[in-house]
PDB file of C-alpha atoms in Angstrom:
ATOM      1  CA  ASP A1389      20.604  24.022   4.550  1.00  0.00           C
ATOM      2  CA  VAL A1390      18.261  24.715   1.667  1.00  0.00           C
ATOM      3  CA  LYS A1391      15.683  27.380   2.220  1.00  0.00           C
ATOM      4  CA  VAL A1392      12.491  28.844   0.895  1.00  0.00           C
ATOM      5  CA  THR A1393      11.693  31.987   2.799  1.00  0.00           C
ATOM      6  CA  GLN A1394       8.356  33.759   2.846  1.00  0.00           C
ATOM      7  CA  SER A1395       8.546  37.364   3.912  1.00  0.00           C
ATOM      8  CA  SER A1396       5.737  37.278   6.471  1.00  0.00           C
ATOM      9  CA  ARG A1397       4.354  34.597   8.731  1.00  0.00           C
ATOM     10  CA  TYR A1398       1.147  36.480   9.504  1.00  0.00           C
ATOM     11  CA  LEU A1399      -0.572  39.326   7.677  1.00  0.00           C
ATOM     12  CA  VAL A1400      -3.793  41.202   8.298  1.00  0.00           C
ATOM     13  CA  LYS A1401      -5.089  43.355   5.453  1.00  0.00           C
ATOM     14  CA  ARG A1402      -8.245  45.276   4.700  1.00  0.00           C
ATOM     15  CA  THR A1403     -10.699  44.484   1.942  1.00  0.00           C
ATOM     16  CA  GLY A1404      -9.696  46.221  -1.263  1.00  0.00           C
ATOM     17  CA  GLU A1405      -6.019  46.572  -0.395  1.00  0.00           C
ATOM     18  CA  LYS A1406      -3.325  45.460  -2.802  1.00  0.00           C
ATOM     19  CA  VAL A1407      -1.302  42.748  -1.078  1.00  0.00           C
ATOM     20  CA  PHE A1408       2.160  41.465  -1.925  1.00  0.00           C
ATOM     21  CA  LEU A1409       3.433  38.100  -0.679  1.00  0.00           C
ATOM     22  CA  GLU A1410       7.121  37.555  -1.270  1.00  0.00           C
ATOM     23  CA  CYS A1411       9.041  34.315  -1.576  1.00  0.00           C
ATOM     24  CA  VAL A1412      12.790  33.815  -1.966  1.00  0.00           C
ATOM     25  CA  GLN A1413      14.684  30.555  -2.530  1.00  0.00           C
ATOM     26  CA  ASP A1414      18.416  29.997  -2.316  1.00  0.00           C
ATOM     27  CA  MET A1415      18.678  26.730  -4.260  1.00  0.00           C
ATOM     28  CA  ASP A1416      18.896  28.135  -7.797  1.00  0.00           C
ATOM     29  CA  HIS A1417      15.655  26.311  -8.646  1.00  0.00           C
ATOM     30  CA  GLU A1418      13.937  26.979 -11.938  1.00  0.00           C
ATOM     31  CA  ASN A1419      10.391  26.195 -10.775  1.00  0.00           C
ATOM     32  CA  MET A1420       8.497  28.165  -8.186  1.00  0.00           C
ATOM     33  CA  PHE A1421       4.914  27.737  -7.035  1.00  0.00           C
ATOM     34  CA  TRP A1422       2.233  29.508  -5.041  1.00  0.00           C
ATOM     35  CA  TYR A1423      -0.462  27.452  -3.312  1.00  0.00           C
ATOM     36  CA  ARG A1424      -3.217  28.255  -0.922  1.00  0.00           C
ATOM     37  CA  GLN A1425      -4.156  25.789   1.788  1.00  0.00           C
ATOM     38  CA  ASP A1426      -7.665  25.653   3.176  1.00  0.00           C
ATOM     39  CA  PRO A1427      -9.144  23.045   5.536  1.00  0.00           C
ATOM     40  CA  GLY A1428     -10.719  20.202   3.592  1.00  0.00           C
ATOM     41  CA  LEU A1429      -9.477  21.516   0.258  1.00  0.00           C
ATOM     42  CA  GLY A1430      -5.811  20.640   0.525  1.00  0.00           C
ATOM     43  CA  LEU A1431      -3.292  22.645  -1.461  1.00  0.00           C
ATOM     44  CA  ARG A1432      -4.588  24.368  -4.544  1.00  0.00           C
ATOM     45  CA  LEU A1433      -2.184  25.747  -7.114  1.00  0.00           C
ATOM     46  CA  ILE A1434      -2.592  29.444  -7.837  1.00  0.00           C
ATOM     47  CA  TYR A1435       0.305  30.117 -10.203  1.00  0.00           C
ATOM     48  CA  PHE A1436       3.637  28.605 -11.030  1.00  0.00           C
ATOM     49  CA  SER A1437       6.726  29.761 -12.864  1.00  0.00           C
ATOM     50  CA  TYR A1438       9.324  27.645 -14.617  1.00  0.00           C
ATOM     51  CA  ASP A1439      11.719  30.459 -15.463  1.00  0.00           C
ATOM     52  CA  VAL A1440      12.357  34.139 -14.974  1.00  0.00           C
ATOM     53  CA  LYS A1441       9.498  36.228 -16.368  1.00  0.00           C
ATOM     54  CA  MET A1442       7.566  33.066 -17.226  1.00  0.00           C
ATOM     55  CA  LYS A1443       4.320  32.176 -15.470  1.00  0.00           C
ATOM     56  CA  GLU A1444       1.504  29.709 -15.840  1.00  0.00           C
ATOM     57  CA  LYS A1445      -1.949  29.771 -14.303  1.00  0.00           C
ATOM     58  CA  GLY A1446      -2.725  27.065 -11.836  1.00  0.00           C
ATOM     59  CA  ASP A1447      -6.150  25.857 -10.817  1.00  0.00           C
ATOM     60  CA  ILE A1448      -7.387  28.992  -9.026  1.00  0.00           C
ATOM     61  CA  PRO A1449      -5.694  32.078 -10.507  1.00  0.00           C
ATOM     62  CA  GLU A1450      -8.685  34.417 -10.299  1.00  0.00           C
ATOM     63  CA  GLY A1451      -7.986  37.462  -8.163  1.00  0.00           C
ATOM     64  CA  TYR A1452      -4.234  36.848  -8.141  1.00  0.00           C
ATOM     65  CA  SER A1453      -1.234  37.755 -10.242  1.00  0.00           C
ATOM     66  CA  VAL A1454       2.450  36.937  -9.935  1.00  0.00           C
ATOM     67  CA  SER A1455       5.813  38.405 -10.739  1.00  0.00           C
ATOM     68  CA  ARG A1456       9.153  36.747 -11.280  1.00  0.00           C
ATOM     69  CA  GLU A1457      11.799  39.279 -12.222  1.00  0.00           C
ATOM     70  CA  LYS A1458      14.673  37.332 -10.692  1.00  0.00           C
ATOM     71  CA  LYS A1459      15.230  33.598 -10.507  1.00  0.00           C
ATOM     72  CA  GLU A1460      15.266  33.463  -6.734  1.00  0.00           C
ATOM     73  CA  ARG A1461      12.157  35.560  -6.087  1.00  0.00           C
ATOM     74  CA  PHE A1462       8.499  34.838  -6.827  1.00  0.00           C
ATOM     75  CA  SER A1463       5.860  37.302  -5.707  1.00  0.00           C
ATOM     76  CA  LEU A1464       2.128  36.714  -5.340  1.00  0.00           C
ATOM     77  CA  ILE A1465      -0.088  39.761  -5.713  1.00  0.00           C
ATOM     78  CA  LEU A1466      -3.671  40.129  -4.592  1.00  0.00           C
ATOM     79  CA  GLU A1467      -4.878  43.013  -6.715  1.00  0.00           C
ATOM     80  CA  SER A1468      -7.823  43.873  -4.474  1.00  0.00           C
ATOM     81  CA  ALA A1469      -7.981  41.688  -1.400  1.00  0.00           C
ATOM     82  CA  SER A1470     -11.292  40.112  -0.484  1.00  0.00           C
ATOM     83  CA  THR A1471     -12.402  38.178   2.576  1.00  0.00           C
ATOM     84  CA  ASN A1472     -12.573  34.928   0.598  1.00  0.00           C
ATOM     85  CA  GLN A1473      -8.826  35.215   0.090  1.00  0.00           C
ATOM     86  CA  THR A1474      -8.245  34.697   3.791  1.00  0.00           C
ATOM     87  CA  SER A1475      -6.077  31.598   3.804  1.00  0.00           C
ATOM     88  CA  MET A1476      -2.672  30.054   4.355  1.00  0.00           C
ATOM     89  CA  TYR A1477      -0.373  30.724   1.396  1.00  0.00           C
ATOM     90  CA  LEU A1478       2.531  28.406   0.684  1.00  0.00           C
ATOM     91  CA  CYS A1479       5.436  29.027  -1.641  1.00  0.00           C
ATOM     92  CA  ALA A1480       7.543  26.189  -3.038  1.00  0.00           C
ATOM     93  CA  SER A1481      10.444  25.663  -5.419  1.00  0.00           C
ATOM     94  CA  SER A1482      11.868  22.723  -7.348  1.00  0.00           C
ATOM     95  CA  THR A1483      14.266  21.929 -10.153  1.00  0.00           C
ATOM     96  CA  ARG A1484      13.057  21.905 -13.729  1.00  0.00           C
ATOM     97  CA  ALA A1485      13.784  18.186 -14.037  1.00  0.00           C
ATOM     98  CA  GLY A1486      10.489  17.448 -12.402  1.00  0.00           C
ATOM     99  CA  ASN A1487      11.686  14.332 -10.678  1.00  0.00           C
ATOM    100  CA  THR A1488      12.899  16.010  -7.532  1.00  0.00           C
ATOM    101  CA  GLU A1489      10.967  17.073  -4.513  1.00  0.00           C
ATOM    102  CA  ALA A1490       9.659  20.564  -3.956  1.00  0.00           C
ATOM    103  CA  PHE A1491      10.826  22.603  -0.984  1.00  0.00           C
ATOM    104  CA  PHE A1492       8.283  24.652   0.880  1.00  0.00           C
ATOM    105  CA  GLY A1493       8.349  27.831   2.865  1.00  0.00           C
ATOM    106  CA  GLN A1494       6.756  28.096   6.287  1.00  0.00           C
ATOM    107  CA  GLY A1495       3.651  29.722   4.919  1.00  0.00           C
ATOM    108  CA  THR A1496       1.940  33.086   5.280  1.00  0.00           C
ATOM    109  CA  ARG A1497      -1.370  33.183   7.071  1.00  0.00           C
ATOM    110  CA  LEU A1498      -3.297  36.033   5.500  1.00  0.00           C
ATOM    111  CA  THR A1499      -6.426  37.426   7.067  1.00  0.00           C
ATOM    112  CA  VAL A1500      -8.502  39.900   5.067  1.00  0.00           C
ATOM    113  CA  VAL A1501     -10.916  41.920   7.181  1.00  0.00           C
TER     114      VAL A1501
ATOM    115  CA  ALA B1232      -5.854  17.805 -16.607  1.00  0.00           C
ATOM    116  CA  GLN B1233      -4.089  16.075 -13.783  1.00  0.00           C
ATOM    117  CA  SER B1234      -5.691  15.387 -10.417  1.00  0.00           C
ATOM    118  CA  VAL B1235      -5.101  13.596  -7.144  1.00  0.00           C
ATOM    119  CA  ALA B1236      -7.663  12.094  -4.801  1.00  0.00           C
ATOM    120  CA  GLN B1237      -7.212  11.192  -1.165  1.00  0.00           C
ATOM    121  CA  PRO B1238     -10.489   9.509  -0.280  1.00  0.00           C
ATOM    122  CA  GLU B1239     -10.108   9.654   3.507  1.00  0.00           C
ATOM    123  CA  ASP B1240     -10.182  12.933   5.382  1.00  0.00           C
ATOM    124  CA  GLN B1241      -8.884  11.241   8.514  1.00  0.00           C
ATOM    125  CA  VAL B1242      -7.290   7.942   9.447  1.00  0.00           C
ATOM    126  CA  ASN B1243      -7.208   6.757  13.048  1.00  0.00           C
ATOM    127  CA  VAL B1244      -4.812   4.027  14.096  1.00  0.00           C
ATOM    128  CA  ALA B1245      -3.460   2.652  17.349  1.00  0.00           C
ATOM    129  CA  GLU B1246       0.238   2.988  18.030  1.00  0.00           C
ATOM    130  CA  GLY B1247       2.118  -0.067  16.800  1.00  0.00           C
ATOM    131  CA  ASN B1248      -0.495  -0.960  14.196  1.00  0.00           C
ATOM    132  CA  PRO B1249       0.035  -0.660  10.438  1.00  0.00           C
ATOM    133  CA  LEU B1250      -0.818   2.660   8.850  1.00  0.00           C
ATOM    134  CA  THR B1251      -2.120   3.133   5.308  1.00  0.00           C
ATOM    135  CA  VAL B1252      -3.005   6.429   3.653  1.00  0.00           C
ATOM    136  CA  LYS B1253      -4.671   6.111   0.260  1.00  0.00           C
ATOM    137  CA  CYS B1254      -3.989   8.106  -2.894  1.00  0.00           C
ATOM    138  CA  THR B1255      -5.192   7.765  -6.474  1.00  0.00           C
ATOM    139  CA  TYR B1256      -4.236   9.955  -9.392  1.00  0.00           C
ATOM    140  CA  SER B1257      -5.250  10.871 -12.912  1.00  0.00           C
ATOM    141  CA  VAL B1258      -2.770  12.161 -15.479  1.00  0.00           C
ATOM    142  CA  SER B1259      -2.096  12.097 -19.193  1.00  0.00           C
ATOM    143  CA  GLY B1260       1.393  10.725 -19.446  1.00  0.00           C
ATOM    144  CA  ASN B1261       3.877   9.218 -17.053  1.00  0.00           C
ATOM    145  CA  PRO B1262       3.499  10.420 -13.486  1.00  0.00           C
ATOM    146  CA  TYR B1263       5.992  11.449 -10.902  1.00  0.00           C
ATOM    147  CA  LEU B1264       4.372  10.792  -7.505  1.00  0.00           C
ATOM    148  CA  PHE B1265       5.207  12.282  -4.125  1.00  0.00           C
ATOM    149  CA  TRP B1266       4.162  12.137  -0.502  1.00  0.00           C
ATOM    150  CA  TYR B1267       4.586  15.086   1.845  1.00  0.00           C
ATOM    151  CA  VAL B1268       3.842  15.486   5.537  1.00  0.00           C
ATOM    152  CA  GLN B1269       2.842  18.595   7.456  1.00  0.00           C
ATOM    153  CA  TYR B1270       3.277  18.710  11.203  1.00  0.00           C
ATOM    154  CA  PRO B1271       1.334  21.337  13.194  1.00  0.00           C
ATOM    155  CA  ASN B1272       2.513  24.883  12.476  1.00  0.00           C
ATOM    156  CA  ARG B1273       5.171  23.627  10.104  1.00  0.00           C
ATOM    157  CA  GLY B1274       5.712  23.743   6.361  1.00  0.00           C
ATOM    158  CA  LEU B1275       5.401  20.676   4.160  1.00  0.00           C
ATOM    159  CA  GLN B1276       8.213  18.154   4.300  1.00  0.00           C
ATOM    160  CA  PHE B1277       9.076  15.636   1.605  1.00  0.00           C
ATOM    161  CA  LEU B1278       8.651  11.948   2.539  1.00  0.00           C
ATOM    162  CA  LEU B1279       9.235   9.941  -0.623  1.00  0.00           C
ATOM    163  CA  LYS B1280       8.779   9.834  -4.383  1.00  0.00           C
ATOM    164  CA  TYR B1281       8.195   7.473  -7.264  1.00  0.00           C
ATOM    165  CA  ILE B1282       9.888   8.351 -10.522  1.00  0.00           C
ATOM    166  CA  THR B1283      10.485   5.059 -12.304  1.00  0.00           C
ATOM    167  CA  GLY B1284      11.662   1.528 -11.605  1.00  0.00           C
ATOM    168  CA  ASP B1285      10.750  -0.470  -8.518  1.00  0.00           C
ATOM    169  CA  ASN B1286       7.091  -0.008  -7.620  1.00  0.00           C
ATOM    170  CA  LEU B1287       7.856  -0.043  -3.890  1.00  0.00           C
ATOM    171  CA  VAL B1288       9.676   3.056  -2.743  1.00  0.00           C
ATOM    172  CA  LYS B1289      11.043   3.711   0.710  1.00  0.00           C
ATOM    173  CA  GLY B1290      11.283   7.096   2.308  1.00  0.00           C
ATOM    174  CA  SER B1291      11.893   8.984   5.507  1.00  0.00           C
ATOM    175  CA  TYR B1292      10.782   7.946   9.015  1.00  0.00           C
ATOM    176  CA  GLY B1293      10.079   4.326   8.003  1.00  0.00           C
ATOM    177  CA  PHE B1294       7.411   5.178   5.441  1.00  0.00           C
ATOM    178  CA  GLU B1295       7.033   3.414   2.119  1.00  0.00           C
ATOM    179  CA  ALA B1296       4.628   3.631  -0.801  1.00  0.00           C
ATOM    180  CA  GLU B1297       3.577   1.302  -3.574  1.00  0.00           C
ATOM    181  CA  PHE B1298       2.993   2.510  -7.110  1.00  0.00           C
ATOM    182  CA  ASN B1299       0.238   0.579  -8.890  1.00  0.00           C
ATOM    183  CA  LYS B1300      -0.118   1.661 -12.497  1.00  0.00           C
ATOM    184  CA  SER B1301      -3.195  -0.421 -13.295  1.00  0.00           C
ATOM    185  CA  GLN B1302      -5.079   1.003 -10.317  1.00  0.00           C
ATOM    186  CA  THR B1303      -3.486   4.468 -10.676  1.00  0.00           C
ATOM    187  CA  SER B1304      -2.726   4.408  -6.968  1.00  0.00           C
ATOM    188  CA  PHE B1305       0.174   5.361  -4.743  1.00  0.00           C
ATOM    189  CA  HIS B1306      -0.738   4.407  -1.183  1.00  0.00           C
ATOM    190  CA  LEU B1307       1.484   5.399   1.714  1.00  0.00           C
ATOM    191  CA  LYS B1308       2.260   2.762   4.335  1.00  0.00           C
ATOM    192  CA  LYS B1309       4.080   2.295   7.580  1.00  0.00           C
ATOM    193  CA  PRO B1310       4.294  -1.121   9.240  1.00  0.00           C
ATOM    194  CA  SER B1311       4.145   0.189  12.815  1.00  0.00           C
ATOM    195  CA  ALA B1312       2.739   3.653  13.500  1.00  0.00           C
ATOM    196  CA  LEU B1313       4.067   6.000  16.171  1.00  0.00           C
ATOM    197  CA  VAL B1314       2.193   8.725  18.026  1.00  0.00           C
ATOM    198  CA  SER B1315       4.666  11.158  16.481  1.00  0.00           C
ATOM    199  CA  ASP B1316       3.352  10.202  13.012  1.00  0.00           C
ATOM    200  CA  SER B1317       0.176  12.147  13.756  1.00  0.00           C
ATOM    201  CA  ALA B1318       0.125  14.829  11.080  1.00  0.00           C
ATOM    202  CA  LEU B1319      -1.438  15.898   7.787  1.00  0.00           C
ATOM    203  CA  TYR B1320      -0.312  13.880   4.768  1.00  0.00           C
ATOM    204  CA  PHE B1321      -0.479  15.028   1.157  1.00  0.00           C
ATOM    205  CA  CYS B1322      -0.093  13.059  -2.041  1.00  0.00           C
ATOM    206  CA  ALA B1323       1.079  14.950  -5.141  1.00  0.00           C
ATOM    207  CA  VAL B1324       1.556  14.237  -8.843  1.00  0.00           C
ATOM    208  CA  GLU B1325       3.574  15.818 -11.595  1.00  0.00           C
ATOM    209  CA  VAL B1326       3.526  14.764 -15.211  1.00  0.00           C
ATOM    210  CA  ALA B1327       7.026  13.941 -16.387  1.00  0.00           C
ATOM    211  CA  ALA B1328       8.711  17.165 -17.403  1.00  0.00           C
ATOM    212  CA  GLY B1329       5.466  19.045 -17.062  1.00  0.00           C
ATOM    213  CA  ASN B1330       6.428  21.220 -14.096  1.00  0.00           C
ATOM    214  CA  LYS B1331       2.931  21.541 -12.649  1.00  0.00           C
ATOM    215  CA  LEU B1332       2.725  19.902  -9.223  1.00  0.00           C
ATOM    216  CA  THR B1333      -0.819  19.022  -8.128  1.00  0.00           C
ATOM    217  CA  PHE B1334      -1.781  17.990  -4.597  1.00  0.00           C
ATOM    218  CA  GLY B1335      -4.594  15.990  -3.116  1.00  0.00           C
ATOM    219  CA  GLY B1336      -6.882  17.246  -0.391  1.00  0.00           C
ATOM    220  CA  GLY B1337      -4.825  15.800   2.418  1.00  0.00           C
ATOM    221  CA  THR B1338      -5.449  13.082   5.017  1.00  0.00           C
ATOM    222  CA  ARG B1339      -5.143  13.724   8.700  1.00  0.00           C
ATOM    223  CA  VAL B1340      -3.542  10.832  10.558  1.00  0.00           C
ATOM    224  CA  LEU B1341      -4.180  10.404  14.243  1.00  0.00           C
ATOM    225  CA  VAL B1342      -2.146   7.759  16.037  1.00  0.00           C
ATOM    226  CA  LYS B1343      -3.442   6.978  19.489  1.00  0.00           C
ATOM    227  CA  PRO B1344      -1.235   5.569  22.233  1.00  0.00           C
TER     228      PRO B1344
END
């Protein structure tokens, strides 16, 4: 069974902390994505990566960075967490072909206090 | 820039009645179109996709969607809704070979017995 695994289901962090969200996929997919999901706003793309060490800004990259050192792992970094980054974060992966569906992790609910 | 609009925040339907969830998109180039569903406390699951060919595509759980190029729409339909179809539905678009997957704001479907 194909899997996208996010390292934490729930996280509580303090304002100003550096936060790492990890995502691992076992499908040898080229593309990986980080979204945040907020009520009424749907899924908004933060960053995506189409290859190792490659990254592209999504629609809301401010306050975030990413790292992709290995094909199977895509990390989202909050450099200095703020309360407005409290959200559900979803990781996804897909093939480079672009005509196949994305597979999603279960999500990480991050609360910044 | 590519975008997706889901004009209805919520759709209410009685069990056994037809269900329609609306989606319109805006892209430069040929679109790949997707529908995903999110059940409570679950990750997103793929329902169906349009890549090319027949404008009517069939997917999981009895859902189908019709691609209309002139109206730039991709509405999701089910002839007879079930209570178990109550969930959050997302439309998404990707420009052919562009890698960036953009989602709409989501539509909550409530099917009443």
